[in-house]
Coordinates of C-alpha atoms in Angstrom, one line a residue:
M28 CA -16.8 -1.8 -10.3
R29 CA -16.9 1.7 -8.8
T30 CA -19.9 4.0 -9.3
A31 CA -19.8 7.9 -9.6
G32 CA -21.8 9.0 -6.3
L33 CA -21.8 12.6 -7.6
I34 CA -21.4 14.2 -10.8
I35 CA -17.7 15.2 -10.6
P36 CA -15.8 18.2 -12.2
H37 CA -13.7 17.3 -15.1
V38 CA -10.5 16.7 -14.5
L39 CA -7.4 15.6 -16.7
V40 CA -5.4 12.7 -15.6
A41 CA -1.7 14.0 -14.7
A42 CA 0.6 13.6 -17.5
S43 CA 3.1 11.3 -15.7
A44 CA 3.7 9.7 -12.4
I45 CA 7.1 8.7 -10.9
L46 CA 7.4 5.7 -8.7
L47 CA 10.4 6.0 -6.5
M48 CA 12.7 3.3 -5.6
L49 CA 11.2 0.7 -7.8
S50 CA 12.7 -2.8 -8.0
C51 CA 12.6 -6.3 -8.0
S52 CA 13.8 -7.7 -4.6
S53 CA 14.5 -10.8 -2.9
D54 CA 14.5 -8.8 0.6
V55 CA 10.8 -8.3 0.3
S56 CA 9.0 -10.6 2.8
T57 CA 6.5 -12.8 0.9
D58 CA 4.9 -14.3 4.3
S59 CA 1.4 -14.7 4.2
N60 CA 1.2 -12.9 7.7
D61 CA 3.3 -10.0 6.8
L62 CA 0.9 -9.3 3.8
A63 CA -2.1 -9.5 6.2
F64 CA -4.6 -6.5 6.7
E65 CA -7.0 -5.7 9.7
L66 CA -10.4 -4.9 9.6
Q67 CA -12.1 -3.0 12.6
P68 CA -14.8 -5.0 14.7
G69 CA -18.2 -4.9 13.1
S70 CA -16.6 -4.6 9.4
T71 CA -19.5 -5.3 6.8
R72 CA -16.8 -5.9 4.4
E73 CA -17.2 -9.1 2.0
I74 CA -14.2 -11.2 1.6
A75 CA -13.6 -13.8 -1.2
Y76 CA -11.4 -16.8 -1.3
T77 CA -11.4 -19.6 -4.3
D78 CA -9.8 -22.8 -4.3
K79 CA -8.0 -22.5 -7.7
Q80 CA -10.5 -25.1 -9.1
D81 CA -14.2 -24.7 -9.0
A82 CA -15.0 -23.6 -5.5
H83 CA -14.9 -20.2 -3.9
W84 CA -16.2 -18.8 -0.1
V85 CA -17.4 -15.4 0.5
T86 CA -18.3 -14.1 3.8
R87 CA -19.0 -11.2 5.7
A88 CA -15.9 -10.1 8.0
G89 CA -17.5 -8.8 11.0
G90 CA -20.9 -10.7 10.9
Y91 CA -22.6 -14.1 10.0
N92 CA -23.5 -14.8 6.5
N93 CA -27.0 -13.7 5.2
S94 CA -26.7 -13.2 1.5
P95 CA -27.4 -15.4 -1.6
W96 CA -23.8 -14.6 -2.5
H97 CA -22.3 -16.0 0.7
G98 CA -21.0 -19.4 1.8
L99 CA -19.4 -22.2 0.0
T100 CA -20.3 -22.3 -4.0
A101 CA -18.8 -24.5 -6.8
I102 CA -20.0 -24.5 -10.3
K103 CA -22.6 -21.6 -9.4
R104 CA -24.3 -23.7 -6.9
G105 CA -24.4 -22.7 -3.3
Y106 CA -23.9 -25.6 -0.7
F107 CA -23.1 -24.2 2.6
E108 CA -24.1 -21.1 4.2
D109 CA -22.4 -20.9 7.7
L110 CA -21.4 -22.1 11.1
Y111 CA -23.1 -20.7 14.0
I112 CA -20.6 -21.5 16.6
S113 CA -21.4 -20.9 20.4
A114 CA -18.7 -21.3 23.4
D115 CA -20.2 -22.0 26.7
G116 CA -23.6 -21.2 25.8
E117 CA -23.2 -18.0 24.0
L118 CA -23.1 -17.3 20.3
L119 CA -19.6 -16.2 19.1
P120 CA -20.2 -12.3 18.7
R121 CA -18.4 -11.8 15.3
E122 CA -19.7 -8.3 15.3
E123 CA -17.1 -8.0 18.2
A124 CA -14.2 -10.0 16.6
E125 CA -10.9 -8.4 15.7
V126 CA -10.2 -9.4 12.0
R127 CA -7.2 -10.2 10.0
I128 CA -7.3 -11.0 6.3
T129 CA -4.3 -13.0 5.2
P130 CA -3.6 -14.2 1.5
T131 CA -4.1 -17.9 3.0
S132 CA -7.0 -17.4 5.6
L133 CA -9.7 -15.2 7.4
K134 CA -8.9 -15.1 11.1
R135 CA -11.4 -13.7 13.9
H136 CA -10.0 -13.0 17.4
Y137 CA -12.2 -12.7 20.4
P138 CA -9.8 -11.2 22.9
D139 CA -12.4 -11.1 25.8
L140 CA -13.2 -14.6 25.2
G141 CA -9.6 -15.7 24.6
I142 CA -10.8 -17.5 21.5
R143 CA -9.4 -17.5 17.9
E144 CA -11.4 -18.6 14.7
T145 CA -9.4 -19.4 11.2
W146 CA -11.1 -20.1 8.3
T147 CA -9.1 -21.6 5.1
L148 CA -10.5 -22.7 1.9
L149 CA -8.1 -25.6 0.7
D150 CA -6.8 -25.6 -2.9
E151 CA -8.6 -27.8 -5.3
K152 CA -10.2 -29.6 -2.8
R153 CA -13.6 -28.0 -2.3
M154 CA -13.1 -28.2 1.5
L155 CA -13.4 -25.4 3.9
L156 CA -11.4 -25.8 7.0
V157 CA -12.3 -23.9 10.0
E158 CA -9.9 -24.1 13.3
L159 CA -11.1 -22.9 16.3
E160 CA -8.6 -22.6 19.6
A161 CA -9.2 -21.3 22.9
D162 CA -6.9 -20.5 26.1
E163 CA -8.8 -23.0 28.1
A164 CA -11.4 -25.7 27.3
I165 CA -14.5 -24.8 26.0
H166 CA -17.8 -26.2 25.7
W167 CA -18.7 -25.8 22.0
Q168 CA -21.7 -26.1 20.0
V169 CA -21.6 -25.7 16.2
Q170 CA -25.0 -25.4 14.3
P171 CA -24.3 -25.8 10.3
A172 CA -26.7 -24.0 8.0
I173 CA -26.5 -25.8 4.6
L174 CA -27.8 -24.5 1.2
G175 CA -29.5 -26.9 -1.6
G176 CA -33.0 -27.0 -0.2
S177 CA -35.3 -26.0 2.4
Q178 CA -37.5 -29.1 3.4
V179 CA -36.5 -32.1 5.0
E180 CA -37.2 -34.5 1.9
D181 CA -34.5 -32.2 0.1
F182 CA -31.8 -34.1 2.3
E183 CA -30.7 -37.5 3.4
I184 CA -28.7 -36.6 6.7
S185 CA -26.7 -39.3 8.6
T186 CA -24.2 -38.8 11.6
S187 CA -21.5 -40.5 13.4
D188 CA -19.0 -39.8 16.2
Q189 CA -17.2 -37.3 14.0
E190 CA -19.3 -36.2 11.0
V191 CA -22.3 -35.6 9.4
N192 CA -23.1 -36.8 6.0
I193 CA -25.5 -35.2 3.8
V194 CA -27.4 -36.3 0.5
L195 CA -28.6 -33.3 -1.7
N196 CA -31.2 -35.1 -3.3
R197 CA -32.0 -32.1 -5.7
M198 CA -28.8 -32.2 -7.2
L199 CA -28.4 -36.0 -7.6
D200 CA -29.3 -35.8 -11.0
I201 CA -27.5 -32.7 -12.0
P202 CA -24.0 -33.8 -13.5
S203 CA -22.1 -30.4 -13.0
S204 CA -23.0 -30.6 -8.9
Y205 CA -21.5 -32.1 -6.0
P206 CA -24.5 -33.9 -4.4
Y207 CA -22.9 -35.2 -1.2
L208 CA -21.8 -32.6 1.6
K209 CA -19.4 -33.9 4.4
I210 CA -18.9 -31.9 7.8
W211 CA -16.1 -33.5 9.7
F212 CA -14.9 -32.7 13.2
S213 CA -11.6 -33.3 14.8
Q214 CA -13.0 -34.5 18.1
P215 CA -15.9 -36.6 19.2
I216 CA -19.3 -34.9 18.9
N217 CA -22.6 -35.3 20.2
W218 CA -25.6 -34.7 18.2
L219 CA -28.4 -32.6 19.5
P220 CA -31.5 -31.1 17.3
A221 CA -31.0 -28.1 15.1
Q222 CA -31.6 -24.7 16.9
T223 CA -32.6 -21.5 15.0
P224 CA -30.0 -18.6 15.9
D225 CA -31.8 -15.4 16.7
L226 CA -30.1 -13.9 13.5
Q227 CA -31.4 -13.6 9.7
L228 CA -30.8 -16.6 7.6
Y229 CA -30.9 -16.6 3.9
T230 CA -32.3 -19.8 2.7
A231 CA -30.4 -22.3 4.9
F232 CA -31.5 -25.7 6.1
L233 CA -30.4 -26.4 9.9
T234 CA -28.6 -29.9 10.3
P235 CA -28.4 -31.4 13.6
R236 CA -26.1 -29.5 15.8
A237 CA -23.1 -30.6 17.1
E238 CA -21.6 -30.6 20.7
N239 CA -18.0 -31.2 22.0
V240 CA -18.4 -30.9 25.8
A241 CA -14.7 -29.7 26.8
S242 CA -11.8 -29.1 24.4
P243 CA -9.6 -25.9 23.7
Q244 CA -9.3 -27.0 20.1
L245 CA -11.9 -28.0 17.4
A246 CA -11.3 -28.2 13.6
I247 CA -14.1 -28.6 11.2
S248 CA -14.0 -29.4 7.5
I249 CA -17.0 -29.0 5.0
S250 CA -16.3 -30.5 1.9
L251 CA -18.2 -31.2 -1.5
I252 CA -18.1 -34.6 -2.8
K253 CA -19.0 -35.8 -6.1
D254 CA -20.2 -39.5 -5.4
D255 CA -20.6 -41.1 -1.9
K256 CA -17.3 -42.9 -1.5
E257 CA -16.0 -42.3 1.8
V258 CA -13.6 -39.6 2.3
Q259 CA -11.0 -40.3 5.0
M260 CA -10.6 -37.3 7.1
E261 CA -7.3 -36.6 9.0
P262 CA -6.0 -33.4 10.9
D263 CA -2.6 -34.0 9.2
L264 CA -4.0 -34.3 6.0
M265 CA -5.6 -30.8 6.5
E266 CA -2.7 -29.2 8.0
H267 CA -0.5 -30.4 4.9
A268 CA -3.2 -29.3 2.4
R269 CA -3.1 -25.6 4.4
S270 CA 0.7 -25.6 4.0
L271 CA 0.5 -26.2 0.5
R272 CA -1.8 -23.5 -0.1
Q273 CA 0.2 -21.1 1.7
Q274 CA 3.4 -22.5 0.1
R275 CA 1.8 -21.9 -3.5
I276 CA 0.7 -18.2 -2.4
E277 CA 4.2 -17.3 -1.2
T278 CA 5.9 -18.7 -4.3
R279 CA 3.6 -16.9 -6.5
A280 CA 4.2 -13.6 -4.5
A281 CA 8.0 -14.1 -4.8
S282 CA 7.6 -14.1 -8.5
T283 CA 6.0 -10.7 -8.7
M284 CA 7.1 -8.9 -5.7
L285 CA 8.3 -5.0 -5.9
Q286 CA 9.8 -3.0 -3.3
T287 CA 9.2 0.8 -3.3
N288 CA 9.8 3.4 -0.7
N289 CA 6.2 3.0 0.5
P290 CA 5.3 -0.4 2.3
E291 CA 1.5 0.4 2.0
L292 CA 1.8 0.6 -1.9
D293 CA 4.1 -2.6 -1.9
K294 CA 1.2 -4.5 -0.2
A295 CA -1.3 -3.2 -2.6
I296 CA 0.4 -4.2 -5.6
F297 CA 0.9 -7.6 -3.9
W298 CA -3.0 -7.9 -3.1
A299 CA -3.9 -6.9 -6.9
H300 CA -1.8 -9.8 -8.2
H301 CA -3.2 -12.1 -5.5
S302 CA -6.7 -11.4 -6.0
L303 CA -6.3 -11.4 -9.9
D304 CA -4.5 -14.9 -9.4
G305 CA -7.4 -16.2 -7.2
L306 CA -9.6 -16.0 -10.3
V307 CA -7.5 -18.0 -12.4
M308 CA -9.6 -21.3 -12.2
K309 CA -10.1 -24.9 -13.4
Q310 CA -14.0 -25.0 -13.9
L311 CA -14.2 -25.9 -17.5
G312 CA -10.6 -26.3 -18.3
M313 CA -8.4 -23.7 -17.1
G314 CA -9.8 -20.1 -17.3
I315 CA -10.2 -16.8 -15.4
Y316 CA -13.3 -16.0 -13.5
A317 CA -15.0 -12.7 -14.7
G318 CA -15.2 -11.7 -11.0
L319 CA -16.7 -12.6 -7.7
P320 CA -19.0 -13.2 -6.4
W321 CA -21.7 -13.4 -9.3
F322 CA -19.4 -13.6 -12.3
D323 CA -18.1 -16.9 -11.1
D324 CA -17.8 -18.6 -14.7
Y325 CA -15.6 -17.8 -18.0
W326 CA -16.2 -14.8 -20.2
G327 CA -13.9 -14.7 -23.0
R328 CA -13.7 -10.9 -23.4
D329 CA -12.9 -10.3 -19.6
A330 CA -10.6 -13.2 -19.6
F331 CA -8.7 -12.1 -22.6
I332 CA -8.7 -8.3 -21.6
S333 CA -7.0 -9.5 -18.1
F334 CA -4.8 -12.3 -19.6
T335 CA -1.5 -10.3 -19.6
G336 CA -1.8 -9.0 -16.1
A337 CA -3.2 -12.3 -14.7
V338 CA -0.6 -14.6 -16.4
L339 CA 1.9 -13.1 -18.8
V340 CA 3.7 -10.1 -16.5
S341 CA 4.0 -12.7 -13.7
G342 CA 5.4 -15.2 -15.7
Q343 CA 2.8 -18.2 -15.6
Y344 CA 3.2 -19.4 -19.0
E345 CA 1.9 -22.8 -18.4
D346 CA -1.4 -21.1 -16.8
A347 CA -1.5 -19.1 -20.1
R348 CA -1.1 -22.1 -22.2
Q349 CA -3.8 -23.9 -20.6
I350 CA -6.3 -21.0 -20.8
L351 CA -5.7 -20.6 -24.3
L352 CA -6.1 -24.2 -25.0
S353 CA -9.3 -24.4 -23.1
F354 CA -10.8 -21.5 -25.2
S355 CA -9.6 -23.1 -28.4
D356 CA -11.5 -26.4 -27.4
L357 CA -14.6 -24.3 -26.6
Q358 CA -14.6 -22.3 -29.8
N359 CA -17.4 -22.7 -32.2
K360 CA -16.6 -25.0 -35.0
D361 CA -19.8 -25.2 -36.7
E362 CA -19.0 -23.8 -40.3
F363 CA -22.8 -23.2 -40.9
D364 CA -23.5 -21.2 -37.4
P365 CA -23.1 -17.4 -37.7
D366 CA -20.7 -17.5 -34.7
Y367 CA -18.4 -19.8 -36.5
G368 CA -15.0 -19.3 -35.2
R369 CA -15.9 -17.1 -32.4
V370 CA -14.7 -18.3 -28.7
P371 CA -17.6 -18.3 -26.2
N372 CA -18.8 -14.9 -24.6
R373 CA -19.9 -17.2 -21.5
A374 CA -18.8 -20.6 -20.7
Q375 CA -20.3 -22.6 -18.1
P376 CA -20.4 -26.1 -17.7
D377 CA -24.2 -26.5 -18.5
N378 CA -24.4 -23.6 -21.0
T379 CA -22.1 -21.8 -23.6
I380 CA -23.0 -18.9 -25.6
Y381 CA -21.1 -16.8 -28.2
N382 CA -23.0 -13.4 -28.3
T383 CA -20.0 -11.4 -28.2
T384 CA -17.8 -9.7 -31.0
D385 CA -14.6 -8.6 -29.2
G386 CA -14.1 -12.0 -27.2
T387 CA -12.4 -13.3 -30.3
P388 CA -10.2 -10.7 -31.4
W389 CA -8.9 -10.6 -27.6
F390 CA -8.2 -14.3 -27.7
V391 CA -6.4 -14.1 -30.9
R392 CA -4.1 -11.4 -29.4
S393 CA -3.7 -12.9 -26.3
V394 CA -2.3 -15.8 -28.3
W395 CA 0.2 -13.6 -29.9
D396 CA 0.8 -11.7 -26.8
Y397 CA 1.7 -15.0 -24.9
Y398 CA 4.2 -15.7 -28.0
R399 CA 5.9 -12.0 -27.5
Y400 CA 6.3 -12.7 -24.0
S401 CA 7.6 -16.2 -23.8
N402 CA 8.9 -16.7 -27.4
D403 CA 7.3 -20.1 -27.4
V404 CA 6.9 -20.5 -31.3
N405 CA 5.9 -24.1 -31.2
F406 CA 2.5 -23.2 -29.5
L407 CA 1.8 -21.1 -32.4
D408 CA 1.9 -24.3 -34.6
R409 CA -0.7 -25.4 -32.1
M410 CA -2.9 -22.4 -31.9
W411 CA -2.8 -21.7 -35.7
P412 CA -6.0 -23.9 -36.6
A413 CA -8.1 -22.0 -34.0
I414 CA -6.7 -18.4 -35.2
R415 CA -7.4 -19.6 -38.7
R416 CA -10.9 -20.4 -37.9
A417 CA -11.6 -17.3 -35.6
T418 CA -10.8 -14.9 -38.7
E419 CA -12.3 -17.4 -41.5
G420 CA -15.7 -17.0 -39.7
S421 CA -15.6 -13.3 -39.2
L422 CA -14.7 -12.9 -42.8
I423 CA -17.6 -15.0 -43.7
N424 CA -20.3 -13.7 -41.6
W425 CA -19.5 -10.3 -40.1
V426 CA -17.3 -8.2 -42.4
D427 CA -18.6 -5.6 -44.7
E428 CA -17.3 -4.6 -48.0
D429 CA -15.2 -2.1 -46.4
G430 CA -13.3 -4.7 -44.2
L431 CA -14.7 -3.5 -40.9
L432 CA -15.9 -6.0 -38.5
R433 CA -20.0 -5.7 -37.9
H434 CA -22.0 -6.7 -34.7
D435 CA -25.0 -6.5 -33.0
D436 CA -26.0 -3.5 -30.5
A437 CA -25.2 -5.4 -27.4
D438 CA -22.3 -7.4 -28.8
T439 CA -19.5 -5.1 -27.3
W440 CA -18.6 -5.0 -23.6
M441 CA -21.2 -2.3 -23.1
D442 CA -23.6 -5.2 -23.3
A443 CA -26.6 -4.5 -20.7
K444 CA -30.1 -5.3 -22.1
G445 CA -33.8 -4.4 -20.8
P446 CA -37.1 -5.5 -21.7
D447 CA -37.0 -3.1 -24.9
G448 CA -33.6 -4.1 -26.1
P449 CA -29.9 -2.9 -25.3
W450 CA -29.3 -0.1 -22.8
S451 CA -26.2 1.2 -24.3
P452 CA -26.5 0.1 -28.3
R453 CA -23.5 0.6 -30.1
G454 CA -24.1 -1.4 -33.5
D455 CA -22.9 -2.0 -35.8
R456 CA -19.2 -0.9 -36.0
A457 CA -17.7 0.2 -32.6
I458 CA -14.3 1.9 -32.7
D459 CA -12.8 -0.4 -30.1
I460 CA -13.8 -3.6 -31.9
Q461 CA -12.3 -2.2 -35.0
F462 CA -8.9 -1.6 -33.3
I463 CA -8.9 -5.2 -32.0
W464 CA -10.2 -6.5 -35.3
R465 CA -7.3 -4.8 -37.1
D466 CA -5.0 -6.8 -34.9
Q467 CA -6.6 -10.1 -35.4
L468 CA -6.0 -9.7 -39.1
E469 CA -2.4 -8.7 -38.7
I470 CA -1.7 -11.5 -36.6
T471 CA -3.7 -14.1 -38.9
K472 CA -1.8 -12.7 -41.7
R473 CA 1.9 -13.2 -40.3
L474 CA 0.7 -16.7 -39.1
A475 CA -0.8 -17.6 -42.5
Q476 CA 2.9 -16.5 -44.2
K477 CA 4.5 -18.5 -41.6
Y478 CA 2.4 -21.4 -42.4
G479 CA 2.5 -21.1 -46.4
D480 CA -1.3 -20.4 -46.6
I481 CA -0.8 -17.7 -49.5
E482 CA -4.5 -17.7 -50.5
F483 CA -5.7 -16.6 -47.0
V484 CA -2.7 -14.0 -46.8
D485 CA -3.9 -12.3 -49.9
Q486 CA -7.6 -12.4 -48.7
I487 CA -6.4 -11.0 -45.2
Q488 CA -4.1 -8.3 -46.9
K489 CA -7.1 -7.2 -49.6
T490 CA -9.4 -7.3 -46.2
L491 CA -6.6 -4.8 -44.3
T492 CA -6.3 -2.5 -47.4
N493 CA -10.2 -1.9 -47.7
F494 CA -10.0 -1.4 -43.8
D495 CA -7.4 1.3 -43.9
A496 CA -9.1 3.1 -46.3
A497 CA -12.6 3.1 -44.6
F498 CA -11.0 3.8 -41.2
K499 CA -11.6 7.6 -42.1
K500 CA -15.5 7.2 -41.2
F501 CA -14.5 7.4 -37.8
I502 CA -12.9 10.8 -38.0
S503 CA -15.4 13.3 -36.6
A504 CA -16.7 16.3 -38.7
D505 CA -14.3 18.5 -37.2
G506 CA -11.3 16.2 -37.7
S507 CA -10.3 16.6 -33.8
Y508 CA -11.3 12.9 -32.6
L509 CA -12.4 9.3 -33.4
V510 CA -16.2 8.5 -32.8
D511 CA -17.4 6.0 -30.6
H512 CA -19.2 3.7 -33.4
L513 CA -21.1 3.8 -36.9
N514 CA -24.4 3.2 -36.9
A515 CA -25.9 0.8 -39.4
D516 CA -27.1 3.6 -41.4
E517 CA -23.3 4.9 -41.8
S518 CA -23.8 8.0 -39.7
Q519 CA -21.5 8.8 -36.7
D520 CA -22.9 8.3 -33.2
P521 CA -22.5 11.3 -31.3
Q522 CA -22.3 9.8 -27.7
I523 CA -18.8 10.6 -26.1
R524 CA -17.4 7.1 -24.3
P525 CA -14.3 5.7 -23.5
N526 CA -14.0 3.0 -25.8
V527 CA -11.4 4.7 -28.0
F528 CA -8.9 4.6 -25.2
L529 CA -9.4 1.0 -24.3
V530 CA -7.3 -1.1 -26.9
P531 CA -3.2 -0.9 -26.4
P532 CA -1.4 -0.1 -29.8
L533 CA 0.2 -3.4 -30.9
F534 CA 1.2 -3.0 -34.7
Q535 CA -0.3 0.6 -35.0
E536 CA -1.5 3.5 -33.2
T537 CA -5.2 3.4 -31.6
C538 CA -6.1 6.3 -29.7
D539 CA -4.2 9.3 -31.1
W540 CA -3.5 12.5 -28.9
S541 CA -6.0 14.6 -30.5
T542 CA -8.8 12.0 -29.5
F543 CA -7.5 12.0 -26.3
E544 CA -7.1 15.4 -25.8
T545 CA -10.7 16.4 -26.9
L546 CA -12.4 13.3 -25.0
A547 CA -10.6 13.0 -21.9
P548 CA -11.9 16.5 -20.4
Q549 CA -15.4 15.0 -21.0
L550 CA -14.7 11.5 -19.3
V551 CA -11.9 11.4 -17.1
T552 CA -12.7 12.5 -13.3
R553 CA -11.0 12.4 -10.0
N554 CA -12.8 9.0 -9.3
G555 CA -12.0 7.1 -12.8
V556 CA -13.4 7.4 -16.2
L557 CA -17.2 7.8 -17.0
S558 CA -18.6 5.3 -19.2
L559 CA -20.6 8.2 -20.8
A560 CA -20.0 12.0 -21.0
Q561 CA -22.0 13.8 -18.2
D562 CA -23.7 16.2 -20.6
D563 CA -25.4 13.4 -22.6
P564 CA -29.2 13.1 -21.9
N565 CA -28.9 9.1 -21.3
F566 CA -26.4 10.0 -18.6
H567 CA -27.2 8.2 -15.2
P568 CA -25.0 9.6 -12.3
F569 CA -25.8 6.6 -9.9
H570 CA -25.7 3.2 -10.4
H571 CA -28.7 2.3 -8.1
L572 CA -31.7 4.8 -7.8
P573 CA -34.6 2.7 -7.4
G574 CA -37.9 4.4 -8.7
L575 CA -36.2 6.3 -11.2
Y576 CA -34.8 3.5 -13.3
V577 CA -33.5 -0.1 -12.8
Q578 CA -29.6 -0.7 -12.3
D579 CA -28.7 -2.1 -15.7
A580 CA -30.1 1.3 -17.3
A581 CA -27.1 2.8 -15.6
Y582 CA -24.6 0.0 -16.3
H583 CA -22.6 1.7 -19.1
N584 CA -24.2 4.9 -19.2
G585 CA -22.1 7.0 -16.7
I586 CA -21.0 5.0 -13.9
I587 CA -17.4 4.5 -13.7
W588 CA -15.6 1.2 -14.5
T589 CA -12.1 0.7 -12.8
W590 CA -10.7 -1.2 -15.6
N591 CA -11.1 2.0 -17.9
S592 CA -8.8 3.9 -15.8
A593 CA -5.7 2.6 -16.7
A594 CA -6.4 2.7 -20.6
A595 CA -7.0 6.2 -20.0
I596 CA -3.7 7.0 -18.4
T597 CA -1.8 5.1 -21.1
P598 CA -1.7 7.9 -23.6
S599 CA 0.1 10.4 -21.2

């Protein structure tokens, strides 16, 4: 997300952009090192890696970790904050390090000290590998800082020649946790009392400090373990795991690599693919994280808005199938629940909620998009029960006599709430919801015909006929544009928002040119697309403005959301 720092003059997006010499090419390097980028010493940029399962690691590029978001996290729980590494008695000065970000690892180089430091989160192992290398033998001291408690009684700690094993007592009774933490060293270790670094810590607890008197190389692994069975650590095993991670990333890059006349653009496109692929996880079945560091779980709406870019255009069809199957498993199947047929708004191992309207139509459309890309007609057979259930639930509980899909004020993507209710209420019939609902009806009708469900075909066709007749309610009084939503009292809401741009056409046109021509000058700026027109009394020009309003008040009331930009460009 990007916010508008100033009120930007209105501009219209250029009608078209031409990309020269665009081609798929086997000549483009997919070596991870060739795709790296450098950061200046002292960079405060935050870098995130995932293990493609349920763990992620976030760190400050040019400093030590000191935020609740930093460190090693799995299933929304923090376990490890950082290692405070000293060489010959001096803490490594990360603010002076040259930082290199590769798709596989983060690397820090201390040229004045002749020391190199590499951090790699290994695939599907919940294991962080740290490799230290020096030009000559170094007296190393390593102070681990862990999370999961702040008192001595919160942990049981035991040490041996090459490892420290920690029981996180607070997590022993939490099923979706990893209550055993192992820190392993590749060289024999002396154990010293913990020593607090002269730095700001978050809420970390310091374990005993590790010392290796003289070695040019030292590898360290931090592992999260479900039970207390011994895990055998070997350097060859970790090197093999790192090689597999790099191979996976390079293979994925080769499948989507583009070559233009601009190498920096090529690299940017790679990182866009790579970053999105990093959010495809296996936390609760396969799914797509809504974002890091704070949305490290599955949100149905976010998953299926990003679905085509994440797994279809790149040909990751098996991932696509597994994501769809995961959400069909999580679908609400209680026929007496008002949310019957919905896929989750948010799915976590300990909690699943269904308070969104658009996640389910996006799910249905994603099934259809998968079929369009893959021609996998057999998979439609498997998904038909979930699609039928999704449409049946909406028809029973949420569709009005006009065939329009009603919803609560905060059950669209503009979902922020405060103590007095939604900050951006859009009940009870939003334009983007109707576009994607119409797609759901058409997809369901075609599949009902395929499977001979004639009675359901007739019911859906009647709903579509009513829908088409009622859609004129969204045409503004002057006939120049489609309004953002209808209020519960049938009135047209006057707020100017970009939601009419957001649903790409599938079977029928969505945003027409007249609507785009009318609304774009009020919403499209040099920096992106505003979530609310600037002349609206509720427009908030900054996301954070302490003392005047809380940040959620601005969340969908002016600030720019990057994902809206592509949708705004599409009509041109």
